[in-house]
Structure formats: structure tokens, C-alpha cells
mmCIF file of C-alpha atoms in Angstrom:
data_model
loop_
_atom_site.group_PDB
_atom_site.id
_atom_site.type_symbol
_atom_site.label_atom_id
_atom_site.label_comp_id
_atom_site.label_asym_id
_atom_site.label_seq_id
_atom_site.Cartn_x
_atom_site.Cartn_y
_atom_site.Cartn_z
ATOM 1 C CA MET A 20 155.711 87.398 78.835
ATOM 2 C CA VAL A 21 153.665 89.797 76.745
ATOM 3 C CA ALA A 22 150.559 87.708 77.352
ATOM 4 C CA LYS A 23 151.167 87.768 81.100
ATOM 5 C CA THR A 24 151.699 91.539 81.095
ATOM 6 C CA THR A 25 148.487 92.035 79.137
ATOM 7 C CA GLN A 26 146.659 89.788 81.584
ATOM 8 C CA ASP A 27 148.099 91.721 84.555
ATOM 9 C CA ALA A 28 147.069 94.994 82.953
ATOM 10 C CA LYS A 29 143.515 93.705 82.438
ATOM 11 C CA SER A 30 143.399 92.469 86.013
ATOM 12 C CA ARG A 31 144.638 95.836 87.337
ATOM 13 C CA SER A 32 142.116 97.606 85.128
ATOM 14 C CA LYS A 33 139.248 95.519 86.576
ATOM 15 C CA ASN A 34 140.449 96.129 90.123
ATOM 16 C CA HIS A 35 140.759 99.842 89.394
ATOM 17 C CA ALA A 36 137.212 99.890 87.979
ATOM 18 C CA ARG A 37 135.903 98.091 91.096
ATOM 19 C CA ASN A 38 137.696 100.481 93.378
ATOM 20 C CA LYS A 39 136.336 103.414 91.428
ATOM 21 C CA ARG A 40 132.750 102.182 91.837
ATOM 22 C CA ALA A 41 133.026 101.411 95.536
ATOM 23 C CA ALA A 42 134.225 104.698 96.925
ATOM 24 C CA PRO A 43 135.768 104.648 100.386
ATOM 25 C CA ALA A 44 133.460 105.624 103.238
ATOM 26 C CA ASN A 45 135.329 108.840 103.949
ATOM 27 C CA SER A 46 135.006 110.234 100.402
ATOM 28 C CA LYS A 47 132.878 113.322 99.970
ATOM 29 C CA LEU A 48 129.820 113.300 97.694
ATOM 30 C CA PRO A 49 129.733 115.943 94.981
ATOM 31 C CA ASP A 50 127.514 118.971 95.516
ATOM 32 C CA MET A 51 126.322 118.975 91.905
ATOM 33 C CA VAL A 52 125.679 116.056 89.551
ATOM 34 C CA GLY A 53 124.515 115.659 85.988
ATOM 35 C CA SER A 54 121.019 114.575 85.012
ATOM 36 C CA ALA A 55 121.988 110.931 84.350
ATOM 37 C CA GLU A 56 123.694 110.610 87.743
ATOM 38 C CA MET A 57 120.795 112.337 89.503
ATOM 39 C CA ALA A 58 118.233 110.046 87.874
ATOM 40 C CA LYS A 59 120.321 106.993 88.717
ATOM 41 C CA CYS A 60 120.770 108.136 92.326
ATOM 42 C CA LEU A 61 117.000 108.566 92.747
ATOM 43 C CA GLY A 62 116.170 105.354 90.903
ATOM 44 C CA ILE A 63 114.084 107.067 88.240
ATOM 45 C CA THR A 64 114.430 107.662 84.509
ATOM 46 C CA PRO A 65 115.867 110.895 83.147
ATOM 47 C CA ARG A 66 112.447 111.635 81.646
ATOM 48 C CA ARG A 67 110.775 111.318 85.058
ATOM 49 C CA LEU A 68 113.541 113.489 86.494
ATOM 50 C CA ASN A 69 112.677 116.238 84.010
ATOM 51 C CA GLN A 70 108.942 115.872 84.812
ATOM 52 C CA MET A 71 109.651 116.297 88.511
ATOM 53 C CA VAL A 72 111.752 119.393 87.797
ATOM 54 C CA ALA A 73 108.879 120.796 85.718
ATOM 55 C CA ASP A 74 106.430 120.004 88.561
ATOM 56 C CA GLY A 75 108.642 121.884 90.988
ATOM 57 C CA VAL A 76 109.495 118.839 93.100
ATOM 58 C CA LEU A 77 113.196 118.812 92.192
ATOM 59 C CA ARG A 78 115.563 121.695 91.472
ATOM 60 C CA LYS A 79 117.922 122.134 88.553
ATOM 61 C CA GLU A 80 120.709 124.708 88.618
ATOM 62 C CA GLY A 81 122.228 125.536 85.311
ATOM 63 C CA ARG A 82 122.357 123.331 82.304
ATOM 64 C CA GLY A 83 122.111 119.694 83.397
ATOM 65 C CA LYS A 84 123.346 120.357 86.938
ATOM 66 C CA PHE A 85 121.427 119.183 89.974
ATOM 67 C CA PRO A 86 122.197 119.895 93.636
ATOM 68 C CA LEU A 87 122.527 116.333 94.952
ATOM 69 C CA ALA A 88 121.720 116.714 98.675
ATOM 70 C CA PHE A 89 118.769 119.089 98.112
ATOM 71 C CA ASN A 90 117.166 116.867 95.449
ATOM 72 C CA VAL A 91 117.613 113.644 97.429
ATOM 73 C CA LYS A 92 115.835 115.254 100.405
ATOM 74 C CA ALA A 93 113.122 116.736 98.151
ATOM 75 C CA PHE A 94 112.584 113.351 96.504
ATOM 76 C CA ILE A 95 112.261 111.584 99.866
ATOM 77 C CA ASP A 96 109.797 114.239 101.096
ATOM 78 C CA PHE A 97 107.792 113.845 97.885
ATOM 79 C CA LYS A 98 107.619 110.063 98.263
ATOM 80 C CA VAL A 99 106.591 110.292 101.937
ATOM 81 C CA GLN A 100 103.866 112.842 101.098
ATOM 82 C CA SER A 101 102.606 110.596 98.289
ATOM 83 C CA GLU A 102 102.268 107.638 100.648
ATOM 84 C CA VAL A 103 100.524 109.734 103.311
ATOM 85 C CA SER A 104 98.030 111.108 100.804
ATOM 86 C CA LYS A 105 97.260 107.563 99.607
ATOM 87 C CA LEU A 106 96.257 106.643 103.148
ATOM 88 C CA ALA A 107 94.103 109.730 103.741
ATOM 89 C CA PRO A 108 90.549 109.500 102.406
ATOM 90 C CA SER A 109 89.973 111.626 99.346
ATOM 91 C CA SER A 110 86.995 113.907 98.879
ATOM 92 C CA ALA A 111 85.460 111.284 96.562
ATOM 93 C CA ASP A 112 85.779 108.704 99.371
ATOM 94 C CA LYS A 113 84.164 111.125 101.796
ATOM 95 C CA LEU A 114 81.310 111.778 99.362
ATOM 96 C CA THR A 115 80.774 108.043 98.879
ATOM 97 C CA GLN A 116 80.780 107.509 102.632
ATOM 98 C CA ARG A 117 78.281 110.351 103.079
ATOM 99 C CA LYS A 118 75.948 108.843 100.446
ATOM 100 C CA GLU A 119 76.187 105.446 102.144
ATOM 101 C CA GLN A 120 75.224 107.032 105.477
ATOM 102 C CA GLN A 121 72.292 108.807 103.833
ATOM 103 C CA ILE A 122 71.045 105.566 102.279
ATOM 104 C CA ALA A 123 71.422 103.741 105.611
ATOM 105 C CA ARG A 124 69.356 106.436 107.362
ATOM 106 C CA ARG A 125 66.659 106.289 104.694
ATOM 107 C CA MET A 126 66.494 102.499 104.962
ATOM 108 C CA ALA A 127 66.305 102.673 108.777
ATOM 109 C CA ARG A 128 63.461 105.182 108.476
ATOM 110 C CA GLU A 129 61.607 102.925 106.015
ATOM 111 C CA ASP A 130 62.107 99.935 108.321
ATOM 112 C CA ARG A 131 60.848 102.161 111.191
ATOM 113 C CA ASP A 132 64.065 101.597 113.156
ATOM 114 C CA ILE A 133 64.216 105.385 113.462
ATOM 115 C CA VAL A 134 61.475 108.008 113.253
ATOM 116 C CA LEU A 135 61.518 111.703 112.519
ATOM 117 C CA ILE A 136 61.354 113.973 115.557
ATOM 118 C CA SER A 137 58.160 115.532 114.191
ATOM 119 C CA GLU A 138 56.523 112.100 114.051
ATOM 120 C CA ALA A 139 57.627 111.349 117.632
ATOM 121 C CA GLU A 140 56.252 114.710 118.829
ATOM 122 C CA GLU A 141 52.910 114.111 117.103
ATOM 123 C CA ALA A 142 52.622 110.674 118.698
ATOM 124 C CA LEU A 143 53.562 112.088 122.106
ATOM 125 C CA GLU A 144 50.975 114.894 121.790
ATOM 126 C CA GLU A 145 48.287 112.418 120.816
ATOM 127 C CA VAL A 146 49.031 110.121 123.768
ATOM 128 C CA VAL A 147 49.228 113.022 126.208
ATOM 129 C CA GLY A 148 45.970 114.520 124.866
ATOM 130 C CA GLU A 149 44.170 111.215 125.234
ATOM 131 C CA PHE A 150 45.599 110.780 128.730
ATOM 132 C CA LEU A 151 44.520 114.262 129.823
ATOM 133 C CA THR A 152 41.027 113.817 128.394
ATOM 134 C CA THR A 153 40.621 110.572 130.291
ATOM 135 C CA PHE A 154 41.995 112.227 133.452
ATOM 136 C CA SER A 155 39.428 115.037 133.116
ATOM 137 C CA THR A 156 36.466 112.622 133.054
ATOM 138 C CA LEU A 157 37.530 110.702 136.178
ATOM 139 C CA PRO A 158 35.854 112.940 138.810
ATOM 140 C CA ALA A 159 32.477 112.588 137.110
ATOM 141 C CA GLN A 160 32.927 108.819 136.863
ATOM 142 C CA ILE A 161 33.901 108.485 140.532
ATOM 143 C CA THR A 162 31.100 110.401 142.232
ATOM 144 C CA ARG A 163 27.863 112.383 141.737
ATOM 145 C CA ASP A 164 28.517 114.413 144.873
ATOM 146 C CA LEU A 165 29.539 117.903 143.637
ATOM 147 C CA GLU A 166 31.652 118.706 146.669
ATOM 148 C CA GLU A 167 33.576 115.438 146.371
ATOM 149 C CA ARG A 168 33.875 115.893 142.586
ATOM 150 C CA ARG A 169 35.503 119.357 143.054
ATOM 151 C CA ARG A 170 37.960 117.873 145.549
ATOM 152 C CA ILE A 171 38.905 115.099 143.096
ATOM 153 C CA GLU A 172 39.132 117.627 140.222
ATOM 154 C CA LYS A 173 41.525 119.705 142.299
ATOM 155 C CA ILE A 174 43.741 116.632 142.883
ATOM 156 C CA CYS A 175 43.515 115.726 139.159
ATOM 157 C CA ASP A 176 44.378 119.319 138.111
ATOM 158 C CA GLY A 177 47.495 119.214 140.292
ATOM 159 C CA GLN A 178 48.580 115.925 138.761
ATOM 160 C CA ARG A 179 47.784 117.173 135.223
ATOM 161 C CA SER A 180 49.906 120.240 135.871
ATOM 162 C CA ARG A 181 52.794 118.120 137.179
ATOM 163 C CA LEU A 182 52.548 115.718 134.237
ATOM 164 C CA SER A 183 52.282 118.585 131.730
ATOM 165 C CA GLY A 184 55.567 120.050 133.010
ATOM 166 C CA ARG A 185 57.219 116.631 132.852
ATOM 167 C CA PHE A 186 55.955 116.011 129.301
ATOM 168 C CA ASP A 187 57.247 119.446 128.223
ATOM 169 C CA LYS A 188 60.697 118.577 129.579
ATOM 170 C CA ILE A 189 60.695 115.236 127.764
ATOM 171 C CA ALA A 190 59.670 116.888 124.475
ATOM 172 C CA ALA A 191 62.405 119.527 124.899
ATOM 173 C CA SER A 192 65.024 116.854 125.559
ATOM 174 C CA LEU A 193 63.958 114.999 122.413
ATOM 175 C CA GLN A 194 64.281 118.178 120.363
ATOM 176 C CA GLN A 195 67.765 118.810 121.787
ATOM 177 C CA GLY A 196 68.837 115.226 121.141
ATOM 178 C CA ARG A 197 69.329 114.352 124.825
ATOM 179 C CA ALA A 198 68.175 111.083 126.304
ATOM 180 C CA THR A 199 65.062 111.230 128.480
ATOM 181 C CA ALA A 200 67.030 109.504 131.259
ATOM 182 C CA GLU A 201 69.186 112.669 131.514
ATOM 183 C CA THR A 202 66.015 114.715 131.989
ATOM 184 C CA GLN A 203 64.818 112.325 134.722
ATOM 185 C CA ALA A 204 68.185 112.612 136.511
ATOM 186 C CA GLU A 205 67.922 116.433 136.407
ATOM 187 C CA ASP A 206 64.396 116.278 137.890
ATOM 188 C CA ASP A 207 65.526 113.899 140.638
ATOM 189 C CA ALA A 208 68.505 116.125 141.493
ATOM 190 C CA GLY A 209 66.488 119.368 141.458
#
């Protein structure tokens, strides 16, 4: 009988311990908990708990007392912020990306995939100068008749003037970074 009573007592003790661990759903959580309970609730070590208090992430009120609801929310916010900052590029990543872009531009320039605007302007001026020089010699090549030559020069001057204005617009659009097709559309519209 004594053995059975001891066994019943042990069984009741185990059931009581289980019931104590699994609190009913309507029980209220404590406002304040100790450091061990707080660390256990957050799934961290007591040492990490103290580090987070020192870093200002968590709050401690009094000796070994932690406001449970506040610290759980603060811990969740801290974890979310940590994950977000992992996804965002750091300044070192941005610097690396910037250097990669710089190297890519330099390589494109060396491969002549891109040219400097000053080089493009020089080439354009050279082509236009050669074109205008050739245009100027046409009247003399066409006729020896001075009257006819003046008439042809007048036509050539008008065309030179028109082309000069067009070339100026193209050069300006290159300097502003606009496509020359946009300049052509503006000329056609106006």
C-alpha cells in the first residue's frame, strides 16, 4: 500500500509539473520577469541579454527585472531591422559597384565602344570643315563664267548657312546628352 501511495504521489507530482509548464490559454503573462526567464523567452543566452541591454536594444528595470512585453517587441524589431540591413547594400558594396562601373567605362573607352565628347566634337568639326571647304570650291569647278559662279556661290552660301545651323544643333544635343534623333524631330516640328 505504501508503494502504491508513493507511486500515486509521484504520478500526481509529474502531472502537476506538466500542468505548471503548460499554462492555460486564459492565464495572464507577468509584466516583469527575471533575467533567466527573459533570456529563455527570447531564445538567447543571459550573456547576450546583458549585451543587448548595454547596447540599448532591451530595457532592464531594477535589479534583474525585465519588462516582458516591451522587451519581446524590442527584440522582434531588432531582428527585423537586422534582416533588412543585411539585404540593403552597404557603403562598401556601393563603392565596389562604383569601381566596377568605372573600370567598365575605361575598358569601353579603350575598346573604342565609347568616345569622349571632346573627341566626338573634334571629329565633327574636322568633317564639317572639310565639307565646307569642298563646298566653297564647287562654283569655281563648275564654271568659268563669273556671273554664273556668283549665282552658284549664293546657292552654296545658303546651303552652308543651313547646314551650319543644323551642325550647331547636333553638337549642342551631343553636349546635353540628347540623341540627335530628338533634335531632328524638333527641326521637323518647328
